[in-house]
CSV table of C-alpha atoms in Angstrom, one decimal:
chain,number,residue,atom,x,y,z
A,23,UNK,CA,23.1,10.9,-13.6
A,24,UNK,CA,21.2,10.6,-10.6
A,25,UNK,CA,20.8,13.5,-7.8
A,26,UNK,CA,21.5,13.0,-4.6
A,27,UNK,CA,22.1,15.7,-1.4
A,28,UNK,CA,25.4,15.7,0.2
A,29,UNK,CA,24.6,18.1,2.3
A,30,UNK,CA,22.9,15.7,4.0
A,31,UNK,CA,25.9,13.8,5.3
A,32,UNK,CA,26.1,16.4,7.9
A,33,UNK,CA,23.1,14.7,9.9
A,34,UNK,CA,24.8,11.4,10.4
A,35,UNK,CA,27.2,12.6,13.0
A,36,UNK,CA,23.9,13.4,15.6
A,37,UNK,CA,23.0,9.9,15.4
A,38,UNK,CA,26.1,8.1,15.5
A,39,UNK,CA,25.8,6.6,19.0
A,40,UNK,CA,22.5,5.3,18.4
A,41,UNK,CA,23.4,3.3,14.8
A,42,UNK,CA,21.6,-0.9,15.7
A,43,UNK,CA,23.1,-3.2,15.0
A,44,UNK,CA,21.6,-5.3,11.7
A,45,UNK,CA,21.1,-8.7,9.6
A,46,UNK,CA,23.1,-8.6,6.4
A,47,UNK,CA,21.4,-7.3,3.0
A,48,UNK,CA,22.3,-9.2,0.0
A,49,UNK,CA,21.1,-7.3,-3.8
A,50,UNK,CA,17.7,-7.4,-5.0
A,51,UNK,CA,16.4,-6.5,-8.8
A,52,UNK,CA,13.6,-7.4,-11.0
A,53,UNK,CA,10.1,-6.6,-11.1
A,54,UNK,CA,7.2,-8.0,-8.8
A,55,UNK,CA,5.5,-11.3,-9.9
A,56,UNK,CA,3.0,-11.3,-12.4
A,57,UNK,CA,-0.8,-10.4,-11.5
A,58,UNK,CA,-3.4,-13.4,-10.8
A,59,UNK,CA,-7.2,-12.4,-11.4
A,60,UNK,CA,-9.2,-13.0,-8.1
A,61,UNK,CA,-12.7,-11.8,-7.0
A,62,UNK,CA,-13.0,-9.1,-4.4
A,63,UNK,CA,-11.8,-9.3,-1.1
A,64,UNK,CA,-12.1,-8.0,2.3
A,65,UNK,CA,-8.7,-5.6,3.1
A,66,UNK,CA,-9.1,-7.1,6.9
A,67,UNK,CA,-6.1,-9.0,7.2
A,68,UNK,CA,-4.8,-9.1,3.4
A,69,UNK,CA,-1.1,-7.8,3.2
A,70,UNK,CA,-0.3,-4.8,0.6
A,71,UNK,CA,3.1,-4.5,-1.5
A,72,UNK,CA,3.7,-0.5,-1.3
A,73,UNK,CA,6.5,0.4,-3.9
A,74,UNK,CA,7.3,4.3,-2.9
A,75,UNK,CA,9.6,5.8,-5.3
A,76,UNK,CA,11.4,9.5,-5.2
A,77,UNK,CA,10.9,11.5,-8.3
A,78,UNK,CA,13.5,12.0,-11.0
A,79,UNK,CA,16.1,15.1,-10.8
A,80,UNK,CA,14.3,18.3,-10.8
A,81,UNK,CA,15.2,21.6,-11.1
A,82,UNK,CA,15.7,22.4,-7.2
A,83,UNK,CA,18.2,19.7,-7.4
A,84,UNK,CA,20.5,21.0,-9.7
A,85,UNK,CA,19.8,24.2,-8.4
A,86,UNK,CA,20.5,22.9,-4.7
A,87,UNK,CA,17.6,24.7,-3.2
A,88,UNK,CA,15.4,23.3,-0.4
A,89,UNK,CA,12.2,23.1,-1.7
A,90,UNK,CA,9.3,21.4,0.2
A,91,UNK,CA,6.0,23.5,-0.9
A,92,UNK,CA,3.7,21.9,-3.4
A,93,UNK,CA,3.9,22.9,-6.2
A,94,UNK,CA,7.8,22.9,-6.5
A,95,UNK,CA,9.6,23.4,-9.6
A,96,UNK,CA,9.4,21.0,-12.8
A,97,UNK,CA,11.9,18.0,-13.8
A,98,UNK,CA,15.0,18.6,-15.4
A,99,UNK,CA,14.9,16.8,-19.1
A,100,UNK,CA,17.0,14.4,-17.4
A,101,UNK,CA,14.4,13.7,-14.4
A,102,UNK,CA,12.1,12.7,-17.4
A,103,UNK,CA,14.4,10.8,-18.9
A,104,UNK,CA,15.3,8.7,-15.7
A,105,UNK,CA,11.5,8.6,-14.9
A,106,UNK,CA,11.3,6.7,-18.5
A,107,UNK,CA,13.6,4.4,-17.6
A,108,UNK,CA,11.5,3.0,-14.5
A,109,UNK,CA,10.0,1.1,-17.7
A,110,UNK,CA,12.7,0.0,-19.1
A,111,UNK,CA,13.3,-3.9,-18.6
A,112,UNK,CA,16.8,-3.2,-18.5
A,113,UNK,CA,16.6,-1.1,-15.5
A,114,UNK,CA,17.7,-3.0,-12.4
A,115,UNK,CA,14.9,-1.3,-10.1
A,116,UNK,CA,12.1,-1.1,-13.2
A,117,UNK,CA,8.6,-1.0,-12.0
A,118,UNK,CA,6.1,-3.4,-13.6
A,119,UNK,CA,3.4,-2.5,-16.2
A,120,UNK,CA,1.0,-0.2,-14.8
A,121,UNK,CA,-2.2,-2.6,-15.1
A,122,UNK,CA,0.3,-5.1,-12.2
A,123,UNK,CA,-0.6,-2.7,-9.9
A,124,UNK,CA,-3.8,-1.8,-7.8
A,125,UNK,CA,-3.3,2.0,-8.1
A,126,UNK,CA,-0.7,4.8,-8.6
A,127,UNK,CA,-0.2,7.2,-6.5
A,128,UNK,CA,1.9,11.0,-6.3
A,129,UNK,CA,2.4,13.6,-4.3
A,130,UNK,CA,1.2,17.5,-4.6
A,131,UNK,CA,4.4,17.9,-6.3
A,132,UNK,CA,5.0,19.2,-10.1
A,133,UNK,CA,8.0,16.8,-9.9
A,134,UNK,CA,6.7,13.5,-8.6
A,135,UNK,CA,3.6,14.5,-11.0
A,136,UNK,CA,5.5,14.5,-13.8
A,137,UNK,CA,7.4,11.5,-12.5
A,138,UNK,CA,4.5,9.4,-12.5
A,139,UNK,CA,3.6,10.6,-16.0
A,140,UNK,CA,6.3,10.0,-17.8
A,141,UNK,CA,7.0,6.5,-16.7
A,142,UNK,CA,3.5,5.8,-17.5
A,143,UNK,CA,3.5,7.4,-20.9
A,144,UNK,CA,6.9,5.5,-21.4
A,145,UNK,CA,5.3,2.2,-20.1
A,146,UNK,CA,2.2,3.0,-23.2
A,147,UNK,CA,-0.6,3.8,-20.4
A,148,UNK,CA,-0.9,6.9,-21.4
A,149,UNK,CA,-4.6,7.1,-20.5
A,150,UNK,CA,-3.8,6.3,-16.6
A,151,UNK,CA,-2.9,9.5,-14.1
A,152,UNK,CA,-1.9,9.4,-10.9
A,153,UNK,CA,-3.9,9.5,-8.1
A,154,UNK,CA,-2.7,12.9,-5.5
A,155,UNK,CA,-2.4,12.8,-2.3
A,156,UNK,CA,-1.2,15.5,-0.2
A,157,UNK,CA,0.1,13.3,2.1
A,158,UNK,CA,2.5,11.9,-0.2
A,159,UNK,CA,4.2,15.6,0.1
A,160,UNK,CA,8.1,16.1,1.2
A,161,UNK,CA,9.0,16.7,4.4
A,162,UNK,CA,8.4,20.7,5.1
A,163,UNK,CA,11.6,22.9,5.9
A,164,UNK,CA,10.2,25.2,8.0
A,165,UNK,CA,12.4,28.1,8.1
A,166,UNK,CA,14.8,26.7,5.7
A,167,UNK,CA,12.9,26.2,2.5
A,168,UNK,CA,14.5,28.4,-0.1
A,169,UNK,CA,18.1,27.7,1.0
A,170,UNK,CA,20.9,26.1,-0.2
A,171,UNK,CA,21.5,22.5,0.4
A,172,UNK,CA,25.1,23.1,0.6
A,173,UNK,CA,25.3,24.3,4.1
A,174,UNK,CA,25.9,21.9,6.8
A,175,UNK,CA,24.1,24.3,9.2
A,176,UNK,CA,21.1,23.7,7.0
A,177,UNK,CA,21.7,19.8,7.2
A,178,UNK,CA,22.1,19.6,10.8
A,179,UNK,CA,19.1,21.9,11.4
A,180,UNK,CA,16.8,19.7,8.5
A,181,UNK,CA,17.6,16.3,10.3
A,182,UNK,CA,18.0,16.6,13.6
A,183,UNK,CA,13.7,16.3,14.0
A,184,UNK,CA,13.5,13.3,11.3
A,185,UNK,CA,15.9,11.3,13.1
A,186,UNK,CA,14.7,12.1,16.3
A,187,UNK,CA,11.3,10.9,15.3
A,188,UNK,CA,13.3,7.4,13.8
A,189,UNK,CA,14.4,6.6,17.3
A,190,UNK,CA,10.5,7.2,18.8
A,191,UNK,CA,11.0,10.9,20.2
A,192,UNK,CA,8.3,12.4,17.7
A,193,UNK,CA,8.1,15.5,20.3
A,194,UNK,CA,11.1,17.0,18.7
A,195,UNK,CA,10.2,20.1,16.7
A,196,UNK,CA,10.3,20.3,12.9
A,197,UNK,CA,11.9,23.8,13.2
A,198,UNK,CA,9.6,26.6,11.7
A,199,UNK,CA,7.4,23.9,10.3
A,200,UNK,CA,3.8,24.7,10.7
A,201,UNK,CA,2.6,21.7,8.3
A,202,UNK,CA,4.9,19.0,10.0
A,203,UNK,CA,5.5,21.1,13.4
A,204,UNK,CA,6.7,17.3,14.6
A,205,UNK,CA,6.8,13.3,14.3
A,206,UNK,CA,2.9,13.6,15.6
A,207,UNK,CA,1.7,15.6,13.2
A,208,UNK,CA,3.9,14.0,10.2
A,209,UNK,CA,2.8,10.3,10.7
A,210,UNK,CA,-0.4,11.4,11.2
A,211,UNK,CA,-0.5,13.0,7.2
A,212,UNK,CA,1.9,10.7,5.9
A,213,UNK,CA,0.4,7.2,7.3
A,214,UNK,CA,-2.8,8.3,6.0
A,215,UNK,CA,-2.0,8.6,2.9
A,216,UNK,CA,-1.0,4.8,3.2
A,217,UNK,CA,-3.7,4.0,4.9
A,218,UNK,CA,-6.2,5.9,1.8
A,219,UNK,CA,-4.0,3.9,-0.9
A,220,UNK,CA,-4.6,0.5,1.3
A,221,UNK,CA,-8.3,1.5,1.7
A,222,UNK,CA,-8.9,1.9,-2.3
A,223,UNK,CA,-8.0,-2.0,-2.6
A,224,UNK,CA,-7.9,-3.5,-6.0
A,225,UNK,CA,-7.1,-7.5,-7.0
A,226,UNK,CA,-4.5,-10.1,-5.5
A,227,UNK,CA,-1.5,-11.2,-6.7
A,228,UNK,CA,0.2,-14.5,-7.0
A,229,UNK,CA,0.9,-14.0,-3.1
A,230,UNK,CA,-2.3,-13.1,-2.0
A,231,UNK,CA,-0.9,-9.2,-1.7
A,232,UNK,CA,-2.6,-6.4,-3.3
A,233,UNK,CA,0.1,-3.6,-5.0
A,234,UNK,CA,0.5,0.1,-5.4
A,235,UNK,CA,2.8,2.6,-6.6
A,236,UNK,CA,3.3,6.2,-4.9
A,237,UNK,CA,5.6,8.9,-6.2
A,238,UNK,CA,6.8,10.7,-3.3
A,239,UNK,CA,10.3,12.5,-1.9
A,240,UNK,CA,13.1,11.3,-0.5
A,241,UNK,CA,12.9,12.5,3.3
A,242,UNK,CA,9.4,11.9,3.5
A,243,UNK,CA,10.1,7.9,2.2
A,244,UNK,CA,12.8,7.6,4.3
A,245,UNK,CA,11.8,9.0,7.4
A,246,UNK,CA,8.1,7.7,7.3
A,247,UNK,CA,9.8,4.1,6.6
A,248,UNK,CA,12.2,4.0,9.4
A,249,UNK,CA,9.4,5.3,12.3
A,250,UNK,CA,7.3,2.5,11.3
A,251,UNK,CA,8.8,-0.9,9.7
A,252,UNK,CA,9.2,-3.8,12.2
A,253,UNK,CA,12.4,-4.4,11.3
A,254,UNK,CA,14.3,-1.0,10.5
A,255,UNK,CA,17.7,-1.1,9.1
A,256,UNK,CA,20.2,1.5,10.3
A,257,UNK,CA,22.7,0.2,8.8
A,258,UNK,CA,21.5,0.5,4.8
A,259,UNK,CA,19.9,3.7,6.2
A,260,UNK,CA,22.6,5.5,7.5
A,261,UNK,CA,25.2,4.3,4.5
A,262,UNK,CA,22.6,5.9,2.4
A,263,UNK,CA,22.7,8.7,4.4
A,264,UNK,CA,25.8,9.5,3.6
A,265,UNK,CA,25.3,9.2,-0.3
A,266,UNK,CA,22.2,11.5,0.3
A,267,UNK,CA,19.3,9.3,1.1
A,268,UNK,CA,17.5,8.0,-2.3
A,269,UNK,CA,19.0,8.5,-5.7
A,270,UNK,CA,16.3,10.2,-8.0
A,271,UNK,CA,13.6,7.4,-8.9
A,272,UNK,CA,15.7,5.2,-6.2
A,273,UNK,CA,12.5,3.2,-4.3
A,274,UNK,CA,11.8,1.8,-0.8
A,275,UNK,CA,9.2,-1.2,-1.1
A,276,UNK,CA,7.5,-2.1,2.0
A,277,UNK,CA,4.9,-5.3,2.5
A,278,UNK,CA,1.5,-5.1,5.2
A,279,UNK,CA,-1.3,-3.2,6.6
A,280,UNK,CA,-2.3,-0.8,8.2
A,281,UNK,CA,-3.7,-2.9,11.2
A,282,UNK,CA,-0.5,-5.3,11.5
A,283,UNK,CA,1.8,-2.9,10.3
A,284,UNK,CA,4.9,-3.4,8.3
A,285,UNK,CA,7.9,-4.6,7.1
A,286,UNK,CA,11.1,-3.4,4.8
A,287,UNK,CA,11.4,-5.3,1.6
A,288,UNK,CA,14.2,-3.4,0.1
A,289,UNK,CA,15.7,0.2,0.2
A,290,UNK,CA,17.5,1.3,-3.5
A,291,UNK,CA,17.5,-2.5,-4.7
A,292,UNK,CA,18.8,-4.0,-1.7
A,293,UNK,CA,17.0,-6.8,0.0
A,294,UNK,CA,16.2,-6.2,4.0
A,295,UNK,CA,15.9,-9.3,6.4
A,296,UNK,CA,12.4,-9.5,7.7
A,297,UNK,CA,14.1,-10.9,11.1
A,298,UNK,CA,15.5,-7.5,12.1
A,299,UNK,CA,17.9,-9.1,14.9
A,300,UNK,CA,17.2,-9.2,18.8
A,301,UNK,CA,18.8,-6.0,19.6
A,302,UNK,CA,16.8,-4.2,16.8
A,303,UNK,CA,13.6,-6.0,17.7
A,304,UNK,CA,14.1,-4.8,21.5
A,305,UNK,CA,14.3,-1.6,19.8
A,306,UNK,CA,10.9,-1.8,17.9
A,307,UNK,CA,9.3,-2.8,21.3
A,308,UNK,CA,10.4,0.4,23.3
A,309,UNK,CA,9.8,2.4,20.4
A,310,UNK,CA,5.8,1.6,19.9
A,311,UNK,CA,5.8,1.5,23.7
A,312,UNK,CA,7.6,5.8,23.4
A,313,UNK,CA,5.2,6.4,20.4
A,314,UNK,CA,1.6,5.7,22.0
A,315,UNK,CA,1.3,8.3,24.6
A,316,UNK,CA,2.9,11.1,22.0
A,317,UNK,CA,0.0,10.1,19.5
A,318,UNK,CA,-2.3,10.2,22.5
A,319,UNK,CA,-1.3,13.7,23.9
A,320,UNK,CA,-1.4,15.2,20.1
A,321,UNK,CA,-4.4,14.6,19.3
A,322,UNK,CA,-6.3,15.2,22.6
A,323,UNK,CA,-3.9,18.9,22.1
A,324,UNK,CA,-5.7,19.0,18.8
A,325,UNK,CA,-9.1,18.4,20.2
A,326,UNK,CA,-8.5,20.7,22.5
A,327,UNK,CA,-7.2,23.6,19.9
A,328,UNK,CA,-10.6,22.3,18.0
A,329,UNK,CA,-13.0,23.5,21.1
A,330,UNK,CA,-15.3,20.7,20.4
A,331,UNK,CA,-16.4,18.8,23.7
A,332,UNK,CA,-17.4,15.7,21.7
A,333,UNK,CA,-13.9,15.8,20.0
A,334,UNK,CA,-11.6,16.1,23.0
A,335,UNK,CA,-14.0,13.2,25.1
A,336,UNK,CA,-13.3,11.1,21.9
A,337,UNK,CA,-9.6,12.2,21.8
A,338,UNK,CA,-9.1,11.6,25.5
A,339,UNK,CA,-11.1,7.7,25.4
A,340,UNK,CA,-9.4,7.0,22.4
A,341,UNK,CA,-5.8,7.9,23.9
A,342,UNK,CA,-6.2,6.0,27.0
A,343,UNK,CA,-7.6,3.0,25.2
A,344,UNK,CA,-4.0,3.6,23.0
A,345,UNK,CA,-2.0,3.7,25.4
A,346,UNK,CA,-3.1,1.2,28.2
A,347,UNK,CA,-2.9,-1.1,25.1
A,348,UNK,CA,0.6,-0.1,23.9
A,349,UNK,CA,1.4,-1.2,27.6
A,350,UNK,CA,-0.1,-4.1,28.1
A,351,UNK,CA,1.2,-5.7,25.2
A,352,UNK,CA,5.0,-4.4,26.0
A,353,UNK,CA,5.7,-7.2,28.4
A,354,UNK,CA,4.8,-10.0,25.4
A,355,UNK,CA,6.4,-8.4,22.6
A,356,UNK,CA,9.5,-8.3,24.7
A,357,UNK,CA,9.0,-11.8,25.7
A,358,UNK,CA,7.9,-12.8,21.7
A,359,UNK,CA,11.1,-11.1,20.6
A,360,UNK,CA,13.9,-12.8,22.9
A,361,UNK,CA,11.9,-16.1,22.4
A,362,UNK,CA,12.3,-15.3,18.6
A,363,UNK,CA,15.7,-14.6,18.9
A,364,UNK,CA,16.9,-17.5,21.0
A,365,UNK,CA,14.4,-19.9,18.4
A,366,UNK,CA,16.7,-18.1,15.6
A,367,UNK,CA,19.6,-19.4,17.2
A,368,UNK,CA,18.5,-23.0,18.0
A,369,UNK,CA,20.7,-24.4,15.3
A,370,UNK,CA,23.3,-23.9,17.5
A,371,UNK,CA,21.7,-25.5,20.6
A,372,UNK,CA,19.4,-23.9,23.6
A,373,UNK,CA,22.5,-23.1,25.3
A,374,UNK,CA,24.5,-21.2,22.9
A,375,UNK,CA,21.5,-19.8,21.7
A,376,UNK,CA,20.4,-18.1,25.6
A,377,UNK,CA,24.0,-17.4,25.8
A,378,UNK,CA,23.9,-15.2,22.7
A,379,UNK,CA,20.3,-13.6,24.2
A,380,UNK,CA,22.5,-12.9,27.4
A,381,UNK,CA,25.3,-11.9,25.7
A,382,UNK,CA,23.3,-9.2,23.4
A,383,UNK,CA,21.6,-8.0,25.7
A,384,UNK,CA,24.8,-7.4,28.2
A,385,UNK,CA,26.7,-5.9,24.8
């Protein structure tokens, strides 16, 4: 059976208060569309289907031990087992054949390693690895790697950054974490490891999208996921919360690019509304507006810890550029987002539909 961490049901009563309100999800399965051969493209605008997938139950899970330090320990025989399955048609959540997609991806990890490899060897393409990236890795523990997930002390403590860093406070400390010390530092790693996977290109599909796998760990998925998709659900977020995040080789698939961003397809199987709702969208807005002069202070504070003049000039023109652009575009995206709200709700007439703006925003 699948391995999930209910010690991590702790965390949801921190957050409570700040749960947004959401579309409804309706069930998902299947694989992607088949490939379509196309010459080479520029990645300028082109979107890119990113399936991120935890690894199957390894040997810290059973265990219950917090580990987040590459390497980690192995998979159980029944994380390689459920790591098969990803190739079995018969599998709700399979992944296509490897040759669908553009590349494959892991983390540092033994276990999202072996992951990878065992799905492929299942899937016959045994002669494809994965490619590693250390910014696939889990989200570090600081002082808590090494204890047991049972504690609720321990869940409290583990969370309280990564959803701080959801609602756009990324200054909040990753306690004893010198590798993800807070949200700065961990989109920083994490989003370029996206950005290296979106970078390597590859061909088209029927869509026009290009497609990757990456094998990677459940709070990193979920946390990277929900700082950055336009439309975050809290909703299918915190009910998996409470079931501990991702099942083993559960999967979060996200659609776009780097430059545009992007959007939640579906979390475990279940299908997320692109139109994330006005009060959600409202969200989104203040949240990019809270995020760009974090980013900006980080890395001029890392410029400066560099002692390179040229660095922390670049650093400082770079993060004013950042953030007079994060809030010059504020007013529009607020204006885009009520506009799209009210246009969502013009079946109903202009009327009802500014009454409903009104009323959501008075709620």
């Amino acid at each position: 059976m699948n391995h999930t961490r209910p010690w991590i049901t702790a965390g949801v009563a921190l957050v409570g208060a700040g749960v947004v309100a959401v579309a409804p999800v309706t069930p998902m399965s299947g694989p992607l569309p088949a490939v379509v051969a196309a010459p080479a493209i520029q990645l300028t605008a082109t979107d890119m289907v990113l399936d991120l997938v935890r690894h199957g139950q390894s040997v810290d899970n059973v265990e219950g031990v917090i580990g987040t330090l590459p390497p980690g320990a192995p998979l159980t025989d029944e994380g390689a087992t459920q790591a098969a399955y990803l190739a079995d048609p018969t599998n709700s959540q399979h992944l296509a054949d490897p040759s669908f997609y553009d590349g494959v991806y892991a983390s540092e990890f033994l276990r999202t390693q072996q992951t990878a490899a065992d799905w492929l060897a299942a899937a016959g393409a045994t002669d494809t690895s994965p490619t590693v990236l250390s910014g696939l890795n889990e989200l570090n523990a600081g002082f808590l790697e090494g204890t047991s997930q049972s504690s609720q002390a321990t869940a409290l403590l583990y969370l309280v950054g990564p959803l701080a860093w959801m609602f756009g406070q990324y200054w909040v400390p990753q306690l004893g974490s010198t590798l993800d010390p807070n949200g700065m530092a961990f989109q920083d790693r994490f989003s370029d490891a996206v950005e290296q996977i979106y970078a390597n290109g590859g061909t088209v599909d029927a869509d026009g999208n290009l497609n990757s796998v990456a094998f990677s760990h459940a709070a990193a998925i979920s946390t990277w996921v929900m700082m950055n998709v336009k439309n975050p659900d809290f909703e299918i977020y915190f009910t998996s919360l409470l079931q501990g995040l991702l099942p083993n080789t559960g999967q979060v698939v996200v659609e776009g690019n780097p430059t545009d961003g992007w959007t939640l397809v579906s979390w475990n199987g279940t299908e997320v509304a692109e139109n994330p709702g006005l009060l959600t969208g409202l969200f989104v807005d203040f949240r990019d507006l809270m995020v760009a002069p974090q980013m900006a202070g980080w890395h001029i504070w890392e410029a400066i810890g560099g002692g390179d003049p040229a660095d922390i000039t670049a650093a400082l023109q770079t993060g004013f550029n950042d953030v007079l652009t994060a809030f010059a575009a504020f007013p529009q995206a607020v204006i885009d987002t009520i506009t799209g709200a009210m246009g969502d709700a013009a079946g109903g007439g202009v009327g009802d539909a500014a009454g409903d703006v009104v009323a959501a925003l008075a709620g």
